[in-house]
XYZ file of C-alpha atoms in Angstrom:
515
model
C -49.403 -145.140 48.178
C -51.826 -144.931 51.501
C -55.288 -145.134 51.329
C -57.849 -142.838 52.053
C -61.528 -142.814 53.971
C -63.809 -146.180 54.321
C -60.791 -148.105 52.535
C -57.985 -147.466 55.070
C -60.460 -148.654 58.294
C -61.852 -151.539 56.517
C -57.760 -152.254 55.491
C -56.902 -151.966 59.331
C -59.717 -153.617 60.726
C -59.267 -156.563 58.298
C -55.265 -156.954 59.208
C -55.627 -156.462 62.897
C -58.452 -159.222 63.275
C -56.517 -161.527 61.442
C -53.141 -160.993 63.224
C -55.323 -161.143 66.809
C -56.263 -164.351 65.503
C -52.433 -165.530 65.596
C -51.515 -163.777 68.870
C -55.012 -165.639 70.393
C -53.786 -168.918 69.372
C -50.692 -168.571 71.210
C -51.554 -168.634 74.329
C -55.798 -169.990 73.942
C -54.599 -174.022 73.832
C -52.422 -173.489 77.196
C -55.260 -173.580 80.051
C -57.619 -176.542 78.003
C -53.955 -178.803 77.995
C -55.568 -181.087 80.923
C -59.020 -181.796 78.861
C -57.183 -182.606 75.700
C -55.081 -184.939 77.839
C -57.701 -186.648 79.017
C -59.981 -186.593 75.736
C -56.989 -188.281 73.587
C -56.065 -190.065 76.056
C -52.162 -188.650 76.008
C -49.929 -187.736 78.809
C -49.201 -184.338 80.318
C -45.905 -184.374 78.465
C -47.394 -185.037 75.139
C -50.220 -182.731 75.410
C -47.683 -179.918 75.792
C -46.698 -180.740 72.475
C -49.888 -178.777 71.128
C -48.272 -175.976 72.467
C -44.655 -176.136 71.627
C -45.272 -177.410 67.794
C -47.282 -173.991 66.938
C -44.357 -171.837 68.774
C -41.720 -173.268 67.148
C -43.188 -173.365 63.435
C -44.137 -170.058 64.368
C -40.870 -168.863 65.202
C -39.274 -170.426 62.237
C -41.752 -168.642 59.547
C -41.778 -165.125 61.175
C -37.959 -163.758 60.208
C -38.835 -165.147 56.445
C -41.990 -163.566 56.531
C -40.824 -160.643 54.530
C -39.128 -162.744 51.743
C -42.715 -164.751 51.330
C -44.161 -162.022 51.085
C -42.146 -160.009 48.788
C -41.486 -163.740 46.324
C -45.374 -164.278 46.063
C -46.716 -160.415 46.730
C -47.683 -159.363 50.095
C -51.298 -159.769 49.526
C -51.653 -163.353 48.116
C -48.818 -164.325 50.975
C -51.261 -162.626 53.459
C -54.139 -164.211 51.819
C -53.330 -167.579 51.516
C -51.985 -167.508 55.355
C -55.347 -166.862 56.476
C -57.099 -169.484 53.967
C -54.542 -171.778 54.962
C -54.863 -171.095 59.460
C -58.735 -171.190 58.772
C -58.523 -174.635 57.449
C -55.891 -175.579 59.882
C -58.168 -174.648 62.481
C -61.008 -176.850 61.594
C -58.541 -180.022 61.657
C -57.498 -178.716 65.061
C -60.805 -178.799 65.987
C -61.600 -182.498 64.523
C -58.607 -184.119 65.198
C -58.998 -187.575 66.283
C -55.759 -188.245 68.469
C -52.771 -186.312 70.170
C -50.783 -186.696 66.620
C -53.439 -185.498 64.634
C -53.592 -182.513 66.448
C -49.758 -181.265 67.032
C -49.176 -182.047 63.117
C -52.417 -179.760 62.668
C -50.982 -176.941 64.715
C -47.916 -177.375 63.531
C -49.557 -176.539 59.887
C -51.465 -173.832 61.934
C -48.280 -172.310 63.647
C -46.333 -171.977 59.671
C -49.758 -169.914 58.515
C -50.354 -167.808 61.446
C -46.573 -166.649 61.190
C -47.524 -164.836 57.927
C -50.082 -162.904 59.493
C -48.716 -161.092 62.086
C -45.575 -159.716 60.122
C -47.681 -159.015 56.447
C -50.416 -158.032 58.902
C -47.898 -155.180 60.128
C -46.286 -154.197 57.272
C -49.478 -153.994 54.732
C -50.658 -151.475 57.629
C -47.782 -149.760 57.484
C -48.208 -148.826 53.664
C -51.518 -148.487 54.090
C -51.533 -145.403 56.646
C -49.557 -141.808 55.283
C -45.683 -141.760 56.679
C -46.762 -139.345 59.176
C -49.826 -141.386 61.088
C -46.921 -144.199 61.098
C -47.435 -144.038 65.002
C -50.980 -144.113 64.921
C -50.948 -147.328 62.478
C -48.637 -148.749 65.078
C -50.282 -148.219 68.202
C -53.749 -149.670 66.180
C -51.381 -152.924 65.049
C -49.779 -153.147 68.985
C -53.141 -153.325 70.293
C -53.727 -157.316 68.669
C -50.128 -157.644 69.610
C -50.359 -156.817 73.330
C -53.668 -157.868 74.230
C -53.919 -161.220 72.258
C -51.316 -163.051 74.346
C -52.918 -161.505 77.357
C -56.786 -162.765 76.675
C -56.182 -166.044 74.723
C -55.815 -168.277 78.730
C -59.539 -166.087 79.651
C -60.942 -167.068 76.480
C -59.643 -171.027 76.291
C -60.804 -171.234 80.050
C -64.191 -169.989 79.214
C -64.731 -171.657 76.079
C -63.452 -175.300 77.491
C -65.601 -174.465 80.632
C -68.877 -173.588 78.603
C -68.481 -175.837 75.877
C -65.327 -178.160 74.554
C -61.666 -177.797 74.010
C -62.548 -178.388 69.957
C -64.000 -175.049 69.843
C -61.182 -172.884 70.726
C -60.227 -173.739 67.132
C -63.533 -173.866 65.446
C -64.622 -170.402 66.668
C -61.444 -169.430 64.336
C -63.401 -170.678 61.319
C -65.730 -167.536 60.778
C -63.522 -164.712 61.688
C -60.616 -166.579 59.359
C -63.013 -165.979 56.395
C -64.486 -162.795 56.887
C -60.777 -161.540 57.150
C -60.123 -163.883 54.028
C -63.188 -161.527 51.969
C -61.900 -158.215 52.926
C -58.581 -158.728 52.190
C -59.490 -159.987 48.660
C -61.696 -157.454 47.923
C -59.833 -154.560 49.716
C -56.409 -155.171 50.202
C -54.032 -153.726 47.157
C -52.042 -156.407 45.466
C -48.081 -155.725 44.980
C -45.848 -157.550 42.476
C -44.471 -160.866 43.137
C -40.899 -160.697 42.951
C -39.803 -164.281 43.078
C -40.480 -165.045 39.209
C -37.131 -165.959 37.514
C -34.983 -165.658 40.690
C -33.738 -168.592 42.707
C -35.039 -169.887 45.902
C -32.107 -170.024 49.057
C -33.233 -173.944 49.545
C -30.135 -174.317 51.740
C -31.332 -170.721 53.758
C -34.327 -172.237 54.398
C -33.461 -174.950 55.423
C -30.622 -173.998 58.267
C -33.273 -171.459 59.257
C -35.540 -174.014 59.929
C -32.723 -176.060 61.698
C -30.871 -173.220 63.479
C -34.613 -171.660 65.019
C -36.809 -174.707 64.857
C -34.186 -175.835 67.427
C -33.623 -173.081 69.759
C -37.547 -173.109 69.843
C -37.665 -176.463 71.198
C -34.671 -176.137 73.452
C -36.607 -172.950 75.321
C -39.989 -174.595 75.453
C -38.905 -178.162 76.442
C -35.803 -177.734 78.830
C -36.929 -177.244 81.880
C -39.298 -179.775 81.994
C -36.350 -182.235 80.558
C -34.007 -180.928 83.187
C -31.849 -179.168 80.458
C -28.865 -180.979 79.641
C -29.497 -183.878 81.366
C -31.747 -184.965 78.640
C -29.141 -186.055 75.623
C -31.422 -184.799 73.020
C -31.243 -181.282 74.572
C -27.736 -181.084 74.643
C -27.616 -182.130 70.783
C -30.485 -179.373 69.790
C -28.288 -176.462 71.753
C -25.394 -178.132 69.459
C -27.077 -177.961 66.700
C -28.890 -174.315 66.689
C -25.460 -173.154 67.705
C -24.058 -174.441 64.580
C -26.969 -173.917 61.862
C -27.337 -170.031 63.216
C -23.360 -169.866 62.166
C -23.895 -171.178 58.543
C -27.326 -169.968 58.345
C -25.644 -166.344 58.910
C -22.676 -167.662 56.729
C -24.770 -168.389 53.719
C -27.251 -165.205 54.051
C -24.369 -162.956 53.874
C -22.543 -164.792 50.973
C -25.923 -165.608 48.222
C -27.294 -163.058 45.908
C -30.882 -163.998 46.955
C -30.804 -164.354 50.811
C -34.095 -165.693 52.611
C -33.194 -162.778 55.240
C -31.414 -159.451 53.673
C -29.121 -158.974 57.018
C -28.137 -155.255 55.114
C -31.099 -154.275 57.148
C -28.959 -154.349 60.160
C -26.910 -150.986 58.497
C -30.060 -148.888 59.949
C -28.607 -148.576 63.645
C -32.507 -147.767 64.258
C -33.349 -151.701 63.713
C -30.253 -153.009 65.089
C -30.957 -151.193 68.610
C -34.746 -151.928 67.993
C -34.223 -155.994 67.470
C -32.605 -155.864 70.999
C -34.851 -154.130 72.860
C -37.761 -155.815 71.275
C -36.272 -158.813 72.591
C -36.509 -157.033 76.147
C -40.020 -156.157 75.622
C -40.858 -160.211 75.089
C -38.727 -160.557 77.787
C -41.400 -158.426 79.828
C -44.613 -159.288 78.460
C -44.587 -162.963 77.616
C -42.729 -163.127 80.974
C -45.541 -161.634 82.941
C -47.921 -163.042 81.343
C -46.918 -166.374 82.205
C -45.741 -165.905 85.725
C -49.260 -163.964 87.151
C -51.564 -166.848 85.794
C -49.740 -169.834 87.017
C -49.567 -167.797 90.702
C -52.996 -166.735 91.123
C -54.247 -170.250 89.551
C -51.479 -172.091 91.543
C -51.021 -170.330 94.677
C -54.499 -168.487 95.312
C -57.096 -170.854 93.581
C -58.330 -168.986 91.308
C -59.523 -170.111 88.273
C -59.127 -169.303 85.026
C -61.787 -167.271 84.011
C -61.366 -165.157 87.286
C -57.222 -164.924 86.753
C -58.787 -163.078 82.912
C -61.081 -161.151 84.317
C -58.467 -159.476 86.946
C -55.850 -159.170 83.442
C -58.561 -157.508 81.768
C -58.663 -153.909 83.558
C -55.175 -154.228 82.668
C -55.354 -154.424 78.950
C -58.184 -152.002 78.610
C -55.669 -149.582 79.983
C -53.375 -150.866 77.262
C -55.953 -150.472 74.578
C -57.240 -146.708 76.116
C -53.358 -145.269 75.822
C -52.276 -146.836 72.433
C -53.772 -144.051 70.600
C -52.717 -141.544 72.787
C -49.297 -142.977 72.243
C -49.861 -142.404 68.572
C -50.714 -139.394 68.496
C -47.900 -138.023 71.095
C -45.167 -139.919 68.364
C -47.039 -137.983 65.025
C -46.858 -134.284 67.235
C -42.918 -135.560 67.692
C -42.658 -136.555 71.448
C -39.186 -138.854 71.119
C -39.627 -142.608 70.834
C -36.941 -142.582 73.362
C -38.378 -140.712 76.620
C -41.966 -142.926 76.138
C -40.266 -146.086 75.865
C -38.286 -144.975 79.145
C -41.470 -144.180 81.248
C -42.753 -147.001 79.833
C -39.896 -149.348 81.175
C -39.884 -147.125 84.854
C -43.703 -148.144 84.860
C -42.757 -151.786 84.455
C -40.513 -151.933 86.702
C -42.984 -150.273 89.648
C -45.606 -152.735 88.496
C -43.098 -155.842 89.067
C -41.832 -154.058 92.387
C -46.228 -153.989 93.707
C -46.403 -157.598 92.788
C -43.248 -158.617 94.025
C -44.631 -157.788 97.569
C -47.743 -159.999 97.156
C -48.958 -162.613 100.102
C -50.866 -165.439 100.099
C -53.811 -163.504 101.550
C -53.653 -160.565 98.133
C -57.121 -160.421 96.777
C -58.701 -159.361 93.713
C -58.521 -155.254 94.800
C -54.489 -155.707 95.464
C -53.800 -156.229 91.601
C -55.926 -153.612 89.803
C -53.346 -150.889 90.616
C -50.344 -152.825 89.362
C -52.055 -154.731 86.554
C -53.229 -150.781 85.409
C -49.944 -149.573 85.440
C -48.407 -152.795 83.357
C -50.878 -151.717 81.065
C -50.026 -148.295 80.359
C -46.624 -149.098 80.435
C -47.032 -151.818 77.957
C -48.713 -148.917 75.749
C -45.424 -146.538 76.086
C -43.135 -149.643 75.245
C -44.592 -151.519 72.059
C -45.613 -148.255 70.144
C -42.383 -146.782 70.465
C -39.801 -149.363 70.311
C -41.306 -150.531 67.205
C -41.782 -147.521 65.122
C -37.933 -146.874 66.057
C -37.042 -150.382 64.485
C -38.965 -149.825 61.231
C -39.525 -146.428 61.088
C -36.542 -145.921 58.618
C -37.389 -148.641 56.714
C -38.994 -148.551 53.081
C -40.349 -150.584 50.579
C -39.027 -154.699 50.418
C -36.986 -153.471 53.695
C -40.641 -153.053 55.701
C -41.592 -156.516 55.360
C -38.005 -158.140 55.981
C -37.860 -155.871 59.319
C -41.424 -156.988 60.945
C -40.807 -160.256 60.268
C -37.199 -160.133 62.144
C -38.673 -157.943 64.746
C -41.602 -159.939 65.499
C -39.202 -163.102 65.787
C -37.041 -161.032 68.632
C -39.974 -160.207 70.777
C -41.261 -163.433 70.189
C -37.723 -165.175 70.865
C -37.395 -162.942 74.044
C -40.667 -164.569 74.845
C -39.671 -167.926 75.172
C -35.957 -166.849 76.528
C -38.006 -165.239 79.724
C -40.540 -168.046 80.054
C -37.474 -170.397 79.798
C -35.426 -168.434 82.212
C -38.000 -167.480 85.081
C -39.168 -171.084 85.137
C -35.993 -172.034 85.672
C -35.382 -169.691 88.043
C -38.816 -169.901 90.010
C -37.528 -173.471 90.658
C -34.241 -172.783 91.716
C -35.576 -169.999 94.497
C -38.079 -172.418 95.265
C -35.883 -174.682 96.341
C -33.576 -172.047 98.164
C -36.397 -170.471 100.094
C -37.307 -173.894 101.033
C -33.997 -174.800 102.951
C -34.098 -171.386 104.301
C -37.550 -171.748 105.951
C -36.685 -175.652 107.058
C -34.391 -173.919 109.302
C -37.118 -172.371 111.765
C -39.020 -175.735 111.549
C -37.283 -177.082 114.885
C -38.567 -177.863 118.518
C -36.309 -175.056 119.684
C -38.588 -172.068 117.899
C -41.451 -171.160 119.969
C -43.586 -170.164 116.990
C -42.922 -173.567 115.229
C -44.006 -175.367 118.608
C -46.785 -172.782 119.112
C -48.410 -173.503 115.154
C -47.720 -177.117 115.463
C -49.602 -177.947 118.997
C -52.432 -175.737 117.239
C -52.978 -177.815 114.275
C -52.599 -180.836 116.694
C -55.375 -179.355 118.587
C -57.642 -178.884 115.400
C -57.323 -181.995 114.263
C -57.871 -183.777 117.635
C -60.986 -181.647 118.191
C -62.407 -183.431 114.893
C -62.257 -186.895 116.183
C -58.640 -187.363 115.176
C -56.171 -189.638 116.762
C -53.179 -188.376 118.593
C -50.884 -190.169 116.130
C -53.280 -189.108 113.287
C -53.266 -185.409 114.139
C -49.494 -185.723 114.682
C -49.406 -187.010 111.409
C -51.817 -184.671 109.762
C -49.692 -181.698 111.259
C -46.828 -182.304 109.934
C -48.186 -182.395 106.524
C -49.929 -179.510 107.224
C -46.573 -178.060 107.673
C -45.064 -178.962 105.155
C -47.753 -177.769 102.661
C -47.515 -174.636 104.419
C -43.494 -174.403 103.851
C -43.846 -175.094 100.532
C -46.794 -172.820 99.740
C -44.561 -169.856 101.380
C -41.404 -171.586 99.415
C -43.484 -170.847 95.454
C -44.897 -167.921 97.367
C -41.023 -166.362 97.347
C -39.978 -167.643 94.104
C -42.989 -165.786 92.220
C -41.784 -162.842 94.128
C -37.877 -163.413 92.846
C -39.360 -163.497 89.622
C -41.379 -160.724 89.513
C -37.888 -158.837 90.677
C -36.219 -160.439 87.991
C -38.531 -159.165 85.392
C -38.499 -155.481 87.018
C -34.733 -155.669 86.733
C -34.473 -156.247 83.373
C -36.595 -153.963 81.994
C -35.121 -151.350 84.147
C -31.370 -152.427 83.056
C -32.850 -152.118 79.407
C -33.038 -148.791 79.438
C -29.970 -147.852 77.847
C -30.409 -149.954 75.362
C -33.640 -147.413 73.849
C -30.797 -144.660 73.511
C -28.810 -146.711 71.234
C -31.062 -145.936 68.415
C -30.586 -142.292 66.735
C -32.628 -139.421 68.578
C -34.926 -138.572 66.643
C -38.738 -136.695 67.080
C -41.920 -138.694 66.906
C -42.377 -139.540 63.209
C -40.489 -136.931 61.093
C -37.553 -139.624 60.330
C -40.297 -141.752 59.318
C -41.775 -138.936 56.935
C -38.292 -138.748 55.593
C -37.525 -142.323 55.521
C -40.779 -142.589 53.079
């Protein structure tokens, strides 16, 4: 039953703040990586494990969200996830070395996977079937804009005061949310007495994802399969997804009810949410690293240019909502949506090494309201005809897809950036010869420069060849960030299909009926 008046708000508030909370987390730890290095005393390498240990414990709670939630009831699941990431925050926070801490965000990842999913579905019951794309769009807002403000807020926060309190400033949201969702959230029945647990689910979940994780996070920085222990992860998620999908669809009590995938609805939504991580976790990490990398900015500035960006995101996602309850199609927002993608990666894809702060409002704005069109939509057609124990089971799997796609694009365009990198590289060593006037014309100028402050002939001669080459490979990354912004633009565009795959249906009235 939904909820009515003060109780519904206080309801969404509560489950929005504590699902931002997650979605901050992801991304908050990745600009303060150099200061932990250097306050544990840990390498680059190992420092990154902060980062990959919450993703992949993440990734291997969120598609048995929905069964945790429906064994214990969805509201002490949800409750004890927050208890549990409030407390794993503080140890974050007062770790004492580099294993301390990953173990601690490990713990941190496995709780904050049970937000986002219960966080989605208790909204979902507690707004009537026909505001389901209102509920949506309020839920998308965390979802969208977390990812996107977690680097501004971790670069402030280390800049202003430590890398500890990116964790501690968890502490008093964690149990505010913890209060109001005892006191206000309804409690459902626990369904796990008397039935058996799927140990052997769990565990080849844990195997079969908790791998893949790892492969996408740590291969390119292990040079793929050139690193033994990456070949024998890829091995052995291709194996444990086979018997993991073996053993769900031959128990009586599966960790993950795969019937779901009968609604052709979810089964065209899990793709294309896959796309949308594709898009937005992609993005997200390929802007930062190029203004940061490539124009100097730091990272407070690189957040304050994102932020126009998602307040165009948050300004349409109840418009959104409201154009799904009056019946506008799912399908024809979720394709301007992907059309405005694809013209925001075609603007960037054009950028220089002199674009300023002005040249990215435009494109950044229209990311945003594209965003908007794509999460509302896409994910009221995967669990709009869902309904009771089937809700929770579907946010959990679709959260895992865009979350998966996430790490498959971040993967993939690092990869790629490098490649092109390379590429553009040997094509511009080509023009670097005495025969090409401009070469001979930019060289003798830097020559001249250097000589006119008090250099050496063979020290400016020196000097300007390095100034060369940092000017090759400057224009080198420059390309590559282009390629990927392409790359990015292409697939959404190429997704498109994919939306009409799903029945069409108007706004919300298969959801009224689905209820």
């Amino acid at each position: 039953m939904a909820e009515t008046g003060f109780k519904k708000w206080i309801i969404t508030i509560t489950v929005i703040t504590a699902s931002l909370l997650e979605l901050i987390d992801t991304t908050i730890v990745n600009v303060s990586i150099p200061q932990i290095q250097g306050n544990l005393g840990a390498t680059i390498t190992d420092a990154a494990w902060v980062v990959t240990g919450y993703s992949v414990a993440n990734v291997i709670i969120l598609p048995m969200s929905g069964w945790l939630g429906s064994f214990f009831g969805r509201k002490n699941y949800f409750l004890a996830s927050i208890i549990v990431f409030t407390i794993a925050s503080f140890l974050c926070g007062n770790a004492q070395s580099l294993s301390e801490l990953v173990m601690f965000r490990i713990l941190q990842g496995l709780a904050g996977a049970g937000l986002i999913s219960t966080a989605q579905a208790i909204l979902l019951e507690t707004w009537p079937p026909n505001q389901v794309g209102t509920a949506t769009a309020l839920f998308g807002l965390g979802a969208i804009v977390g990812p996107t403000i977690g680097p501004t807020i971790g670069g402030y926060i280390t800049d202003h005061a430590a890398w500890r309190w990116i964790f501690y400033v968890n502490i008093p949201v964690g149990i505010l949310a913890a209060v109001c969702t005892y006191m206000f959230v309804r409690a459902t029945p626990s369904d796990g007495k008397g039935k058996p647990i799927d140990w052997w689910g769990i565990a080849l979940l844990a195997i079969a994802v908790g791998s893949l994780q790892t492969i996408l996070e740590k291969g390119e920085d292990e040079d793929w399969f050139a690193t033994p222990y990456i070949t024998v992860l890829t091995v052995t998620a291709i194996f444990g997804t086979l018997l993991f999908i073996w053993r769900e669809l031959s128990t009586e009590y599966p960790i993950i009810n795969f019937k779901i995938m009968r609604h052709r609805s979810f089964s065209a939504g899990m793709v294309t949410s896959f796309v949308l991580g594709v898009g937005l976790y992609g993005s997200t990490f390929v802007f930062p690293v190029f203004c940061q990398g490539l124009l100097g900015f730091s990272a407070q500035q690189t957040g304050e240019i994102l932020f126009p960006g998602g307040m165009f995101t948050i300004i349409m996602m109840p418009f959104v909502g409201i154009m799904l309850n009056k019946g506008v199609p799912a399908q024809f927002m979720a394709t301007i949506g992907m059309l405005l993608f694809f013209v925001f990666s075609a603007m960037l894809s054009h950028s220089t090494l002199s674009s300023g702060i002005g040249d990215f409002f435009w494109p950044l704005a229209i990311r945003g309201v594209g965003l908007s069109l794509l999460f509302v939509p896409l994910t009221t057609m995967a669990i709009g005809g869902l309904k009771g124990a089937e809700i929770g089971q579907g946010t959990g799997l679709n959260n895992m897809m865009r979350q998966l796609g996430g790490s498959f694009g971040i993967a993939g365009l690092n990869t790629m950036i490098h490649i092109r990198q390379a590429v553009h590289r040997n094509n511009l060593l080509v023009n670097i010869n005495n025969y090409n006037p401009f070469y001979n014309e930019r060289f003798n100028g830097y020559v001249q420069a250097f000589v006119a402050k008090g250099k050496s002939i063979s020290d400016a001669t020196r000097m300007a060849y390095g100034a060369i080459e940092g000017a090759v490979q400057k224009q080198s990354t420059l390309l590559s960030y282009n390629d990927a912004y392409w790359i990015v633009g292409i697939v959404m565009l190429c997704a498109i299909p994919l939306v009409y795959l799903a029945p069409f249906v108007k706004g919300q009235k298969a959801v009224s009926e689905s209820h």
